Coordinates of C-alpha atoms in Angstrom, one line a residue:
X3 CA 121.8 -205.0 16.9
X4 CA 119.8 -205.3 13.6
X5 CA 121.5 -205.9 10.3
X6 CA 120.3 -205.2 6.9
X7 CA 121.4 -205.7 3.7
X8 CA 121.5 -202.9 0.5
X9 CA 120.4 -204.6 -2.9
X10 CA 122.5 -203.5 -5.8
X11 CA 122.5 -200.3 -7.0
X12 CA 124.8 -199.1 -9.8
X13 CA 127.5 -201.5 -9.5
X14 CA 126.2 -203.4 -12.6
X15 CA 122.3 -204.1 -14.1
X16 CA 121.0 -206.5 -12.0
X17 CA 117.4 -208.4 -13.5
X18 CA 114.5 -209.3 -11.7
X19 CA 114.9 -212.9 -11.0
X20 CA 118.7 -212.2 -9.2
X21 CA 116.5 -209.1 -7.3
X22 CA 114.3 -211.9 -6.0
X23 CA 116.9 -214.3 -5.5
X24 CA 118.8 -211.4 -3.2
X25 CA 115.4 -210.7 -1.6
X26 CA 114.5 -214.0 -0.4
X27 CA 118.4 -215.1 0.4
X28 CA 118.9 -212.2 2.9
X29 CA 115.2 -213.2 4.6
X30 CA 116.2 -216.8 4.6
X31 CA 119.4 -216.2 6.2
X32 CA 118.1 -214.4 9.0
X33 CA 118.8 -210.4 8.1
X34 CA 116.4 -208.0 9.4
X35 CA 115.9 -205.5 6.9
X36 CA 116.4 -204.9 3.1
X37 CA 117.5 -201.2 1.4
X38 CA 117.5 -200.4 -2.1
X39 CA 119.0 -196.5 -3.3
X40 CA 116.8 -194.2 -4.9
X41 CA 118.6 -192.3 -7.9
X42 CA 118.0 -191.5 -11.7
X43 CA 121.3 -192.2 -13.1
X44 CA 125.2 -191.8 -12.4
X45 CA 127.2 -190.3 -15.5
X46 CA 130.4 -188.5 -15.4
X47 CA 132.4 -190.6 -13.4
X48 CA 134.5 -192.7 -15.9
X49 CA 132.1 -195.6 -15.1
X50 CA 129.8 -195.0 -17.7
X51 CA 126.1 -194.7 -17.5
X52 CA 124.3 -196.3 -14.6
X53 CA 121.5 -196.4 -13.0
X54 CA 118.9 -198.7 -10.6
X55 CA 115.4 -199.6 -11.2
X56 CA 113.0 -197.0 -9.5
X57 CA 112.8 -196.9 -5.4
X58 CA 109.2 -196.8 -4.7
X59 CA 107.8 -199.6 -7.8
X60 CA 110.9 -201.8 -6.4
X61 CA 110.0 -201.4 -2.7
X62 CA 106.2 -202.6 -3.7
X63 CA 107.4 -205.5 -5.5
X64 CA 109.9 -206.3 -2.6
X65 CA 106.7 -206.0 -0.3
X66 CA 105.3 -208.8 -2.3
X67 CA 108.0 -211.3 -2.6
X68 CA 108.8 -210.7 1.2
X69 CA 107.0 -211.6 4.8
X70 CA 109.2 -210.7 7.6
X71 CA 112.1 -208.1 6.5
X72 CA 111.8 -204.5 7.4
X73 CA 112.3 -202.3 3.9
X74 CA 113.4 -198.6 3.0
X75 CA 115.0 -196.7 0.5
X76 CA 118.5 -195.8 1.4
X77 CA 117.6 -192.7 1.0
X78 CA 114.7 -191.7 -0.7
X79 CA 115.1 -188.4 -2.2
X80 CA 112.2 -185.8 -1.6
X81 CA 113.4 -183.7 -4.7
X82 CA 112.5 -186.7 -7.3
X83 CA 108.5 -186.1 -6.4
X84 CA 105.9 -183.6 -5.0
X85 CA 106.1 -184.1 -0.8
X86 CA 102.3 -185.5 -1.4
X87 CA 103.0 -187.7 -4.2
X88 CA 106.0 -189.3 -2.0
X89 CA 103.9 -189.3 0.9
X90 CA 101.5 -191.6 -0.5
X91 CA 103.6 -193.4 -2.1
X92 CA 105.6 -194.3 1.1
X93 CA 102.3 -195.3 2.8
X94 CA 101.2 -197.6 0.2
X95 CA 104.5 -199.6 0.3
X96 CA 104.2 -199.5 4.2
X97 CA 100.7 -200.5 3.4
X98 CA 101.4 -203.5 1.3
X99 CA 104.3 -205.0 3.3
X100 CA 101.9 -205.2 6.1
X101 CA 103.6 -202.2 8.0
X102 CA 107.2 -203.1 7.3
X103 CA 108.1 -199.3 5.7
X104 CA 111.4 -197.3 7.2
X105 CA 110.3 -193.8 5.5
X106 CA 114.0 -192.8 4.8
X107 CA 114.4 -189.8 3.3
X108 CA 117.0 -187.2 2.4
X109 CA 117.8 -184.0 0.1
X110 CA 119.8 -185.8 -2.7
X111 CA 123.6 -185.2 -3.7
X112 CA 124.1 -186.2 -7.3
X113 CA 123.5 -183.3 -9.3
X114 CA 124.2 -184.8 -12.6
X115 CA 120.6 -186.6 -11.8
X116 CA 119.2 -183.3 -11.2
X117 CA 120.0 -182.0 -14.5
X118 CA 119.3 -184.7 -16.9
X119 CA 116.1 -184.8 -15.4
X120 CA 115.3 -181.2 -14.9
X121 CA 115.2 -180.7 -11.5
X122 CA 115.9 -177.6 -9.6
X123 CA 119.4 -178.1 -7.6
X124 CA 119.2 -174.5 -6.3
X125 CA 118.3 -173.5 -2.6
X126 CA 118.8 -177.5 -1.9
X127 CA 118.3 -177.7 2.0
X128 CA 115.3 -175.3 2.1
X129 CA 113.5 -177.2 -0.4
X130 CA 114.0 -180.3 1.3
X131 CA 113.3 -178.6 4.8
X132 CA 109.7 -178.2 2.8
X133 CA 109.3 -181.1 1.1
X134 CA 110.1 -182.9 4.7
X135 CA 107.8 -181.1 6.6
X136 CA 105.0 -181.9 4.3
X137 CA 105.7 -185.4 3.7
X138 CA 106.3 -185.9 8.0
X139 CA 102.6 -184.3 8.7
X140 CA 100.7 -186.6 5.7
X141 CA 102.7 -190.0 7.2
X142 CA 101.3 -188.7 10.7
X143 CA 97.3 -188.8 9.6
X144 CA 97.3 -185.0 9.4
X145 CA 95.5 -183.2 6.8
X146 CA 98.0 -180.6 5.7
X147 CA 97.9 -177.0 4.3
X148 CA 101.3 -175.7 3.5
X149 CA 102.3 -172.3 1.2
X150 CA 106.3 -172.2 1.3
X151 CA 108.6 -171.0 -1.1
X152 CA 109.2 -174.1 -3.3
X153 CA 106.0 -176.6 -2.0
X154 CA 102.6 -176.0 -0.8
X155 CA 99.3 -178.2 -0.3
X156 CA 96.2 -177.4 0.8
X157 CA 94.2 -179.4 3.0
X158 CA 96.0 -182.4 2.0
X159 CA 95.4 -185.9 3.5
X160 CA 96.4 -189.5 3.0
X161 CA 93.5 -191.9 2.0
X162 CA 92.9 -194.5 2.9
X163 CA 94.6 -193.8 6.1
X164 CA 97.1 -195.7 7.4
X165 CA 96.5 -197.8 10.6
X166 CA 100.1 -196.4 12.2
X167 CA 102.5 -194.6 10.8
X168 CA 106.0 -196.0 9.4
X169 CA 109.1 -195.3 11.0
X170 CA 110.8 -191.8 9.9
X171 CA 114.6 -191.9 9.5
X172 CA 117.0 -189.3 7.9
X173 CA 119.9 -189.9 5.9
X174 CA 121.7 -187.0 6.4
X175 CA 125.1 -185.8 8.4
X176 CA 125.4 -181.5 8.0
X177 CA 124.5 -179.4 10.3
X178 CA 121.6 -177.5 9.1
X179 CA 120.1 -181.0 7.9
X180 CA 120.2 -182.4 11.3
X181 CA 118.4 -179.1 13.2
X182 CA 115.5 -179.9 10.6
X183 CA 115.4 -183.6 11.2
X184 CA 116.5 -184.5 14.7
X185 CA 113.2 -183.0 16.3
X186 CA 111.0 -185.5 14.5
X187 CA 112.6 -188.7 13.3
X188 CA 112.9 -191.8 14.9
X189 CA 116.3 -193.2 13.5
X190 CA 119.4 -191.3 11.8
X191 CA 121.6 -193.0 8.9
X192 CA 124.9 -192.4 8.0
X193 CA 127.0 -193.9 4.8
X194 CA 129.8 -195.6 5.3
X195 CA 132.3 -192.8 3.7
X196 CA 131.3 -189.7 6.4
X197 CA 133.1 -192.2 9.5
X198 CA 135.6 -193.9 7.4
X199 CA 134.1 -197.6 8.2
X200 CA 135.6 -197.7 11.1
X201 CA 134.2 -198.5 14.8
X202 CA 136.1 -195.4 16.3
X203 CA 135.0 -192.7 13.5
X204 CA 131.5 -194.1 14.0
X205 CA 131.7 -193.7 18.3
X206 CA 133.0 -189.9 17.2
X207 CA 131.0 -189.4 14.8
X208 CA 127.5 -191.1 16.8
X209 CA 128.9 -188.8 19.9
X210 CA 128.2 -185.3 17.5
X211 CA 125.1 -186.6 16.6
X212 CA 123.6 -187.0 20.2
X213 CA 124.8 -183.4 20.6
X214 CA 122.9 -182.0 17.4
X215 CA 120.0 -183.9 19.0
X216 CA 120.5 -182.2 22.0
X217 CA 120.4 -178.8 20.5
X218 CA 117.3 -179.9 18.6
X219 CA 115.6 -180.4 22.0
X220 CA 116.0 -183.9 21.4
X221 CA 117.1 -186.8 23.9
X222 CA 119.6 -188.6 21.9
X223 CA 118.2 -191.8 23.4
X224 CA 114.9 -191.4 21.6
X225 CA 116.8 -192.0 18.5
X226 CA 117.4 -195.0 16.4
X227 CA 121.3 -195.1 15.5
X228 CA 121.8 -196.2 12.3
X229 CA 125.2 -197.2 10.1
X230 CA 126.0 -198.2 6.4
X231 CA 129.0 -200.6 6.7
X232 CA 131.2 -201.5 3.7
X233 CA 132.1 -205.4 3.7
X234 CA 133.8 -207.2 0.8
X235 CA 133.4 -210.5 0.3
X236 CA 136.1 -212.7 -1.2
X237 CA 138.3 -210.0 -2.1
X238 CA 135.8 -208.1 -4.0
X239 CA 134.5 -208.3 -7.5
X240 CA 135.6 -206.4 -10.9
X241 CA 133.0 -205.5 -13.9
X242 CA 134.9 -205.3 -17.2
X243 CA 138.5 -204.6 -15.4
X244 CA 136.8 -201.6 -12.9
X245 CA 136.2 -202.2 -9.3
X246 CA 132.3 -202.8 -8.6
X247 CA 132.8 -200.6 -5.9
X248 CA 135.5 -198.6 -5.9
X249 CA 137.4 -198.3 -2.5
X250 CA 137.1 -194.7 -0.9
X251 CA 137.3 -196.1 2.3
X252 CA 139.0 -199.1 3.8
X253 CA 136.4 -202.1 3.5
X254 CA 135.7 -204.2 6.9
X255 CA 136.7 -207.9 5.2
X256 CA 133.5 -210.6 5.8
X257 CA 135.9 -212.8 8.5
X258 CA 136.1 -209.7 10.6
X259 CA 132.5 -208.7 10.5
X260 CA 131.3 -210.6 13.9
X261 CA 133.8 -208.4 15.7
X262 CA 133.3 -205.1 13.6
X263 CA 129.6 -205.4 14.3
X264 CA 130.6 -206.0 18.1
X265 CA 132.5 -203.2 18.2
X266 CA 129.6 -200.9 16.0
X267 CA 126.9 -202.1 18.8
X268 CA 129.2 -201.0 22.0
X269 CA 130.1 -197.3 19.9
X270 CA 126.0 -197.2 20.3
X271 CA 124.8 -198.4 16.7
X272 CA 121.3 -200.1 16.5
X273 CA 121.5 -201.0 13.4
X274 CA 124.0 -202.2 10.5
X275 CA 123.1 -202.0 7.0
X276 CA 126.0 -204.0 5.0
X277 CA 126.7 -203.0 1.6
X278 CA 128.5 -206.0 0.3
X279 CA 131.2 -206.3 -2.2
X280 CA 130.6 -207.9 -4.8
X281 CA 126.7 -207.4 -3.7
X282 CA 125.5 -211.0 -5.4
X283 CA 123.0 -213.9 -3.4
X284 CA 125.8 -216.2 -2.5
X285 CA 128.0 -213.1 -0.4
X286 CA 124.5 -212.6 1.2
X287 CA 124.5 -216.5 2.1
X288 CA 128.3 -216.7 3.2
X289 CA 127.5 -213.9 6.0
X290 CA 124.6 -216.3 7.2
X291 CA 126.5 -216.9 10.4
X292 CA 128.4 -213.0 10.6
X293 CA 125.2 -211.5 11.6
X294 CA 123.4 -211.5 15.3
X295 CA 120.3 -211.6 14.3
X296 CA 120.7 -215.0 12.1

């Protein structure tokens, strides 16, 4: 099994030089892939107003700093750009990192976001269903002409073209999402809060998935399984009295990680990506030894 690592997102404002120090701790110690979240702001929640540094600028920067780790957004939304814009965007970053892209993309949920920055949360799914198969066809080497609804190019291509394509993953758990994806991606991602963090939601919740991809025309075997796992560290971490991640789901404590992970690769997970609480460098050195791959 390979384990990742998610940077900080919203759980407080995180600088440059504790990004890096992040970065280069969870390559040192032997992880196999680094995640950042891809969102405008968060408002509304009692939490006041949040929000990360963007995806794509981050992921080139992280391609920089970086020789060996695997990187993606977790999940990139295709609402936040044109499909062509995003395309190209993604294949530079794959590009730069020397072919270490995971194009993972999904429709988007916080709809606050959508509003304070004008974007259209109407007829959601379709316009992702778009948006995906645009973006899908450019990351192949196709030159693309497309007239939907919501998104169209014409004779689009992605130049300079890239030597291989990244891998495509969807972050994404409905039904109707799935039948869009499942026939072309090469890895599916689930949150922790659709399973409950647990080893037996995820073998229930991995079992529906292989059956979607059967009624895709898939075989569930071609596809990468792969699942966000909550972890605190040290009890956890407050910011200013509130939890810096508050607990919606029971989270798997870092001395019982070896043994979660265990029992995530034998439910038929490929690939854990830990969100850590409190998400700082040193709880990504103290799991040095709680990860296979290290």
């Amino acid at each position: 099994m390979k384990v990742g690592v998610q940077l900080p997102e919203v759980e407080r404002v995180v600088r440059r030089d504790e990004l890096a120090a992040m970065a280069r701790a969870a390559e040192e110690c032997g992880f196999d892939s680094i995640w950042v979240g891809d969102h405008l702001l968060y408002r509304g929640d009692g939490r006041g107003e949040r929000g990360p540094w963007d995806c794509w600028t981050t992921l080139a920067w992280l391609a920089e700093i970086t020789s060996r780790v695997e990187l993606g957004p977790l999940v990139a939304c295709t609402a936040f750009h044109p499909p062509g814009t995003l395309a190209r965007q993604a294949a530079a970053v794959h590009e730069l990192s020397g072919g270490r892209l995971v194009a993972a993309l999904g429709a988007g949920w916080n709809q606050e976001e959508f509003r304070a920055f004008g974007l259209p949360f109407d007829h959601h799914v379709s316009r992702f269903e778009e948006a995906f198969t645009i973006i899908r066809r450019l990351l192949a080497g196709e030159h693309v002409t497309f007239d939907g609804r919501f998104q169209s190019v014409n004779d689009a291509v992605l130049l300079p073209p890239l030597e291989r394509a990244p891998k495509l993953m969807v972050g994404a758990n409905a039904p109707r999402m799935l039948s869009i994806t499942l026939p072309y991606v090469d890895a599916w991602n689930t949150w922790f809060t659709p399973y409950g963090n647990t080893v037996e939601g995820f073998a229930r919740h991995n079992g529906e998935i292989s059956a979607a991809a059967e009624r895709a025309g898939r075989d569930p075997a071609e596809i990468e399984r792969s699942v966000c796992v909550l972890v605190e560290v040290d009890g956890g971490a407050e910011v200013e009295g509130i939890a810096e991640r508050p607990r919606d789901v029971p989270a798997v404590p870092a001395d019982g990680l070896v043994d979660h992970l265990r029992g995530l690769a034998e439910a038929g997970a490929d690939e854990a990506i830990l969100v850590l609480d409190p998400i700082t460098e040193s709880s990504i050195r103290s799991l040095r030894r709680a990860t296979p791959s290290a």
